[in-house]
Coordinates of C-alpha atoms in Angstrom, one line a residue:
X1279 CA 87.6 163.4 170.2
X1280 CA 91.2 163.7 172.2
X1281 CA 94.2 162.4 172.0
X1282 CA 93.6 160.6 175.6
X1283 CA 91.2 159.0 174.5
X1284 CA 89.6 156.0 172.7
X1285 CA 86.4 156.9 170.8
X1286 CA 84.5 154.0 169.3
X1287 CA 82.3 154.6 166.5
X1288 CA 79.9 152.0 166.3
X1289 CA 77.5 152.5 163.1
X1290 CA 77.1 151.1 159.7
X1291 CA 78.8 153.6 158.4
X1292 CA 77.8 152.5 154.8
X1293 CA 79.3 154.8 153.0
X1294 CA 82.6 155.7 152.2
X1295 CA 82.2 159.5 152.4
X1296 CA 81.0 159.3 155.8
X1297 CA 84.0 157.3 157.1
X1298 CA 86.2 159.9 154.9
X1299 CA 84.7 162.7 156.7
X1300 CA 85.5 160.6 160.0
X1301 CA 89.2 160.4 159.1
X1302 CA 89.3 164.1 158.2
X1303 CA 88.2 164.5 161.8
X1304 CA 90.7 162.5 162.8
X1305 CA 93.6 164.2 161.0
X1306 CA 92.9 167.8 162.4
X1307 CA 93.0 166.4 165.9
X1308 CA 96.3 164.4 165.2
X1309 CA 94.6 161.4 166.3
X1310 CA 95.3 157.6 165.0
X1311 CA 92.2 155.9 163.3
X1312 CA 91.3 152.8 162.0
X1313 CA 88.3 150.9 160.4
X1314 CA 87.2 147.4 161.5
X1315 CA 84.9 145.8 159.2
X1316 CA 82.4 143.1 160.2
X1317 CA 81.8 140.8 158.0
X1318 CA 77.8 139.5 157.9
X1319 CA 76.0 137.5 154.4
X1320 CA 73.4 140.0 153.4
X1321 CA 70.9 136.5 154.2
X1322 CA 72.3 136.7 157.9
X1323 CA 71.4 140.8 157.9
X1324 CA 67.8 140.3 156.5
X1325 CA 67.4 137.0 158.9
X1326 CA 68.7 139.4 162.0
X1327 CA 66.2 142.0 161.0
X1328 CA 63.0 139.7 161.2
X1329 CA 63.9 138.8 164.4
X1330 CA 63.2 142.7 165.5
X1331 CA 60.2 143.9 166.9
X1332 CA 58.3 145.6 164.9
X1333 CA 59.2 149.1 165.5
X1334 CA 62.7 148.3 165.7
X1335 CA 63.1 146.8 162.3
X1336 CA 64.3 148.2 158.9
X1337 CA 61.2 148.1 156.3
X1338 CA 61.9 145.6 153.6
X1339 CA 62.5 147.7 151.2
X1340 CA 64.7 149.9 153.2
X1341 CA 66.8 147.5 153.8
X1342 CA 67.5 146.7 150.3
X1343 CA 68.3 149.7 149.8
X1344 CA 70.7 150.0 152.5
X1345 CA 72.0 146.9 150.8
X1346 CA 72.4 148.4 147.5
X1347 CA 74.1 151.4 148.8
X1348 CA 76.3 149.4 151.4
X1349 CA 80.3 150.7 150.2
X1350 CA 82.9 147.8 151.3
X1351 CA 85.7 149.6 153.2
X1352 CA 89.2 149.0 151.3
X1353 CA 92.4 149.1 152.9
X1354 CA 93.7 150.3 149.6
X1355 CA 92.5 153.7 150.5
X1356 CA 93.7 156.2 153.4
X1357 CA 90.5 156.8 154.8
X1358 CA 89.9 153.2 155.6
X1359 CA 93.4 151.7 156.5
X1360 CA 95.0 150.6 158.1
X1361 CA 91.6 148.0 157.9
X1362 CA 90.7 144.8 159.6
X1363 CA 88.3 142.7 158.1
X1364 CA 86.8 140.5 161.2
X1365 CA 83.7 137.2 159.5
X1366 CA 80.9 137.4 161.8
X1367 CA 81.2 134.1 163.1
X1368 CA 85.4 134.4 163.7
X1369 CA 85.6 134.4 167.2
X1370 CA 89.6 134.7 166.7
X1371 CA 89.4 139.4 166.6
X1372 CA 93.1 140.7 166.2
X1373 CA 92.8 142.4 169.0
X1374 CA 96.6 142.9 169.8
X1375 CA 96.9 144.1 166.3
X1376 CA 93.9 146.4 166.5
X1377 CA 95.4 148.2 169.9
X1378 CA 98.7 148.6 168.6
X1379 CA 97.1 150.6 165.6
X1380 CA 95.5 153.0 167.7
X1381 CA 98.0 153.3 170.5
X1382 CA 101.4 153.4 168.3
X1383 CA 100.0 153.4 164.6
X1384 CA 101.3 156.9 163.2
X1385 CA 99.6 159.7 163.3
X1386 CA 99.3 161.9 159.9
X1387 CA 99.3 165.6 160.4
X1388 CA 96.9 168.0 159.5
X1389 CA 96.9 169.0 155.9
X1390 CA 95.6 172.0 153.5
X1391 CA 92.3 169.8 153.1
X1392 CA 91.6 168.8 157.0
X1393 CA 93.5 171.5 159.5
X1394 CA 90.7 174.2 160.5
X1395 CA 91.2 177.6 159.2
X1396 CA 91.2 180.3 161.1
X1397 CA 88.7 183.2 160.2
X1398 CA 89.4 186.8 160.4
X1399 CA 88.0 189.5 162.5
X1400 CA 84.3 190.8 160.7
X1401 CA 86.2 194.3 160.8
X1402 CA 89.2 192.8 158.7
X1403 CA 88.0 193.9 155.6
X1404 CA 87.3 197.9 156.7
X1405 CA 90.6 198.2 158.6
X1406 CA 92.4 196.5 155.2
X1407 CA 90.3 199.5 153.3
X1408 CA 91.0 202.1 155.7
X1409 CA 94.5 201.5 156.4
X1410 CA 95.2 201.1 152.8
X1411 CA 93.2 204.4 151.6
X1412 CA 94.7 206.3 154.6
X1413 CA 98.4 205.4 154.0
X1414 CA 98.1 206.2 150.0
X1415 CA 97.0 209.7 150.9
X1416 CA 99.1 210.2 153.5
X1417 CA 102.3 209.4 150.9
X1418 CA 100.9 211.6 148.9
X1419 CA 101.0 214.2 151.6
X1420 CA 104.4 213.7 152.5
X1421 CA 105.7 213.6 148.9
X1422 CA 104.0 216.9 148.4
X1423 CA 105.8 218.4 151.6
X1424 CA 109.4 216.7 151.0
X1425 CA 109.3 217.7 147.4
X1426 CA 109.8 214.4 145.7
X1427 CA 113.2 213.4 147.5
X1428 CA 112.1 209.9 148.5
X1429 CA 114.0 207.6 151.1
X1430 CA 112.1 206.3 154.4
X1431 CA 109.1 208.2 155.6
X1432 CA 106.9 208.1 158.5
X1433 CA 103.3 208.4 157.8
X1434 CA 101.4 209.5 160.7
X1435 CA 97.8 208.2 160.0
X1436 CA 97.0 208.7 164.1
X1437 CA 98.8 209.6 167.1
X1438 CA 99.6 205.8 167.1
X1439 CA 100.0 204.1 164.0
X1440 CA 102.6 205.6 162.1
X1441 CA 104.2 203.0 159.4
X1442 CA 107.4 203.9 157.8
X1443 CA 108.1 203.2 154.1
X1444 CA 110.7 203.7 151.8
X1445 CA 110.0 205.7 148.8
X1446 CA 111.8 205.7 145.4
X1447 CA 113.8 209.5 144.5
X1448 CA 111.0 210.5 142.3
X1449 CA 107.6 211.5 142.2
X1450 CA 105.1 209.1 142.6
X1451 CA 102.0 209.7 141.0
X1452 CA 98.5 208.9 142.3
X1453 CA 97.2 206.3 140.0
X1454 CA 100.8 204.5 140.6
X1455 CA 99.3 204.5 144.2
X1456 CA 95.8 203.6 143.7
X1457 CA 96.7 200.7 141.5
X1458 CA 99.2 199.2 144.2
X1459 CA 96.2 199.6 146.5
X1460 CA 93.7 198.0 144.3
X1461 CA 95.7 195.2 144.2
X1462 CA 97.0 194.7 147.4
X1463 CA 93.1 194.8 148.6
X1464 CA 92.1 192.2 146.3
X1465 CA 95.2 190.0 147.2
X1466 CA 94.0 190.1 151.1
X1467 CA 90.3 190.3 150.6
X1468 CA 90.1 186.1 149.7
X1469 CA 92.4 185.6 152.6
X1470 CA 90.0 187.5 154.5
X1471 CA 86.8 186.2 153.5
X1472 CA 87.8 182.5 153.3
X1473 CA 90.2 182.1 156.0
X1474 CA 94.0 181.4 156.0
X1475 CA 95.8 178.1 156.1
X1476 CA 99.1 180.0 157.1
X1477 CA 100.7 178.7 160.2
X1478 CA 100.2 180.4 163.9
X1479 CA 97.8 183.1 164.4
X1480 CA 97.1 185.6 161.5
X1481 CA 96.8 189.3 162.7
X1482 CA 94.2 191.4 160.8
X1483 CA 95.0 194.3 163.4
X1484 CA 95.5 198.2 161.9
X1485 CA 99.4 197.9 162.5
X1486 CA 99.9 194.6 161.2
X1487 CA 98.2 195.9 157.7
X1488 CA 99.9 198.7 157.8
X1489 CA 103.1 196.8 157.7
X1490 CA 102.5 194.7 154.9
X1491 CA 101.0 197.6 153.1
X1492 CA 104.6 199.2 153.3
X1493 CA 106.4 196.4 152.4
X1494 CA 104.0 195.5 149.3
X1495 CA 104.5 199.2 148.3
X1496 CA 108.3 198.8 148.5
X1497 CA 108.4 195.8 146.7
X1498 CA 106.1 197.0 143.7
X1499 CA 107.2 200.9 143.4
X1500 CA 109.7 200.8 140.3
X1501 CA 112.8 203.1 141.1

């Protein structure tokens, strides 16, 4: 799939979740689709399939069952439109109509459902732990040194990162701490372990948690 060029799927494609899963595709590579149906009697099929050789021919009953199973394509539904619907034996194809669906047709954007998700680093979670566990201790360290004054603090957790946060003018007691951390873990850890839909790239770097670590503490610390 690319957006130079024309792919032609040429299958039964007999059921509609299969041609669904083809538009998905489709979507999260901002490419056009369309569905063009060929229309054959099941008589014609079965008369077609006698005519193979032997080891090229659908079993009887597998046929049928193809038959049976066989989902019409709709042009009621997204997946299938926009749809042409070509009779076997029409020799008059919309092929002007058929090109200018998949040269100027629109293309749909990438939703929640079809854009790929980017995955987080498999030390994510441990540097979302760490960082989290370190700065709590570390605010408690400073608290205990400054005497309980609040305002903005640097928290040197290594002779690089050092976040700054701005602390209420009171003591701040451990559980209050843990508790924010709890939560804050547990608010990251699904975005972590199932991936993010948020735009751009998402950075599961020690400074980056850090950072939202300060702000989530800022936000949830009451005065």
């Amino acid at each position: 799939m690319a957006q130079d060029t024309v792919l032609i799927v040429d299958s039964m494609n007999y059921i509609k979740g299969f041609r669904y899963q083809m538009y998905c595709a489709a979507r999260e590579h901002k490419l056009r689709v369309c569905t063009i149906f060929v229309v054959a009697t099941q008589d014609q099929c079965k008369e077609w399939n006698a005519g193979r050789d032997e080891e090229c021919a659908y079993a009887p009953e597998t046929l049928e069952n193809l038959l049976m199973r066989y989902e019409e394509p709709s042009s009621m539904v997204r997946w299938d439109s926009p749809l042409f619907t070509v009779p076997w034996t029409d020799n008059d194809v919309p092929i002007d109509d058929i090109w200018k669906a998949i040269t100027e047709g629109n293309v749909k954007p990438p939703n929640v459902g079809t854009q790929a998700v980017p995955k987080a680093p498999t030390d994510a979670l441990r540097t979302l732990e760490h960082v989290s566990t370190s700065m709590v201790a570390a605010i408690m360290s400073e608290q205990a040194a400054a005497g309980g004054f609040g305002g903005l603090v640097t928290l040197p957790l290594s002779a690089t990162l050092k976040p700054r946060v701005s602390l209420p003018s009171r003591n701040i007691t451990l559980s209050e701490l843990q508790r924010l951390k709890r939560q804050f873990v547990t608010v990251h850890k699904k975005a972590i372990t199932l991936g993010t839909t948020e735009k751009g790239a998402v950075d599961w770097g020690e400074e980056s948690v850090a950072d939202k670590f300060a702000v989530y503490i800022e936000g949830n610390l009451k005065p």
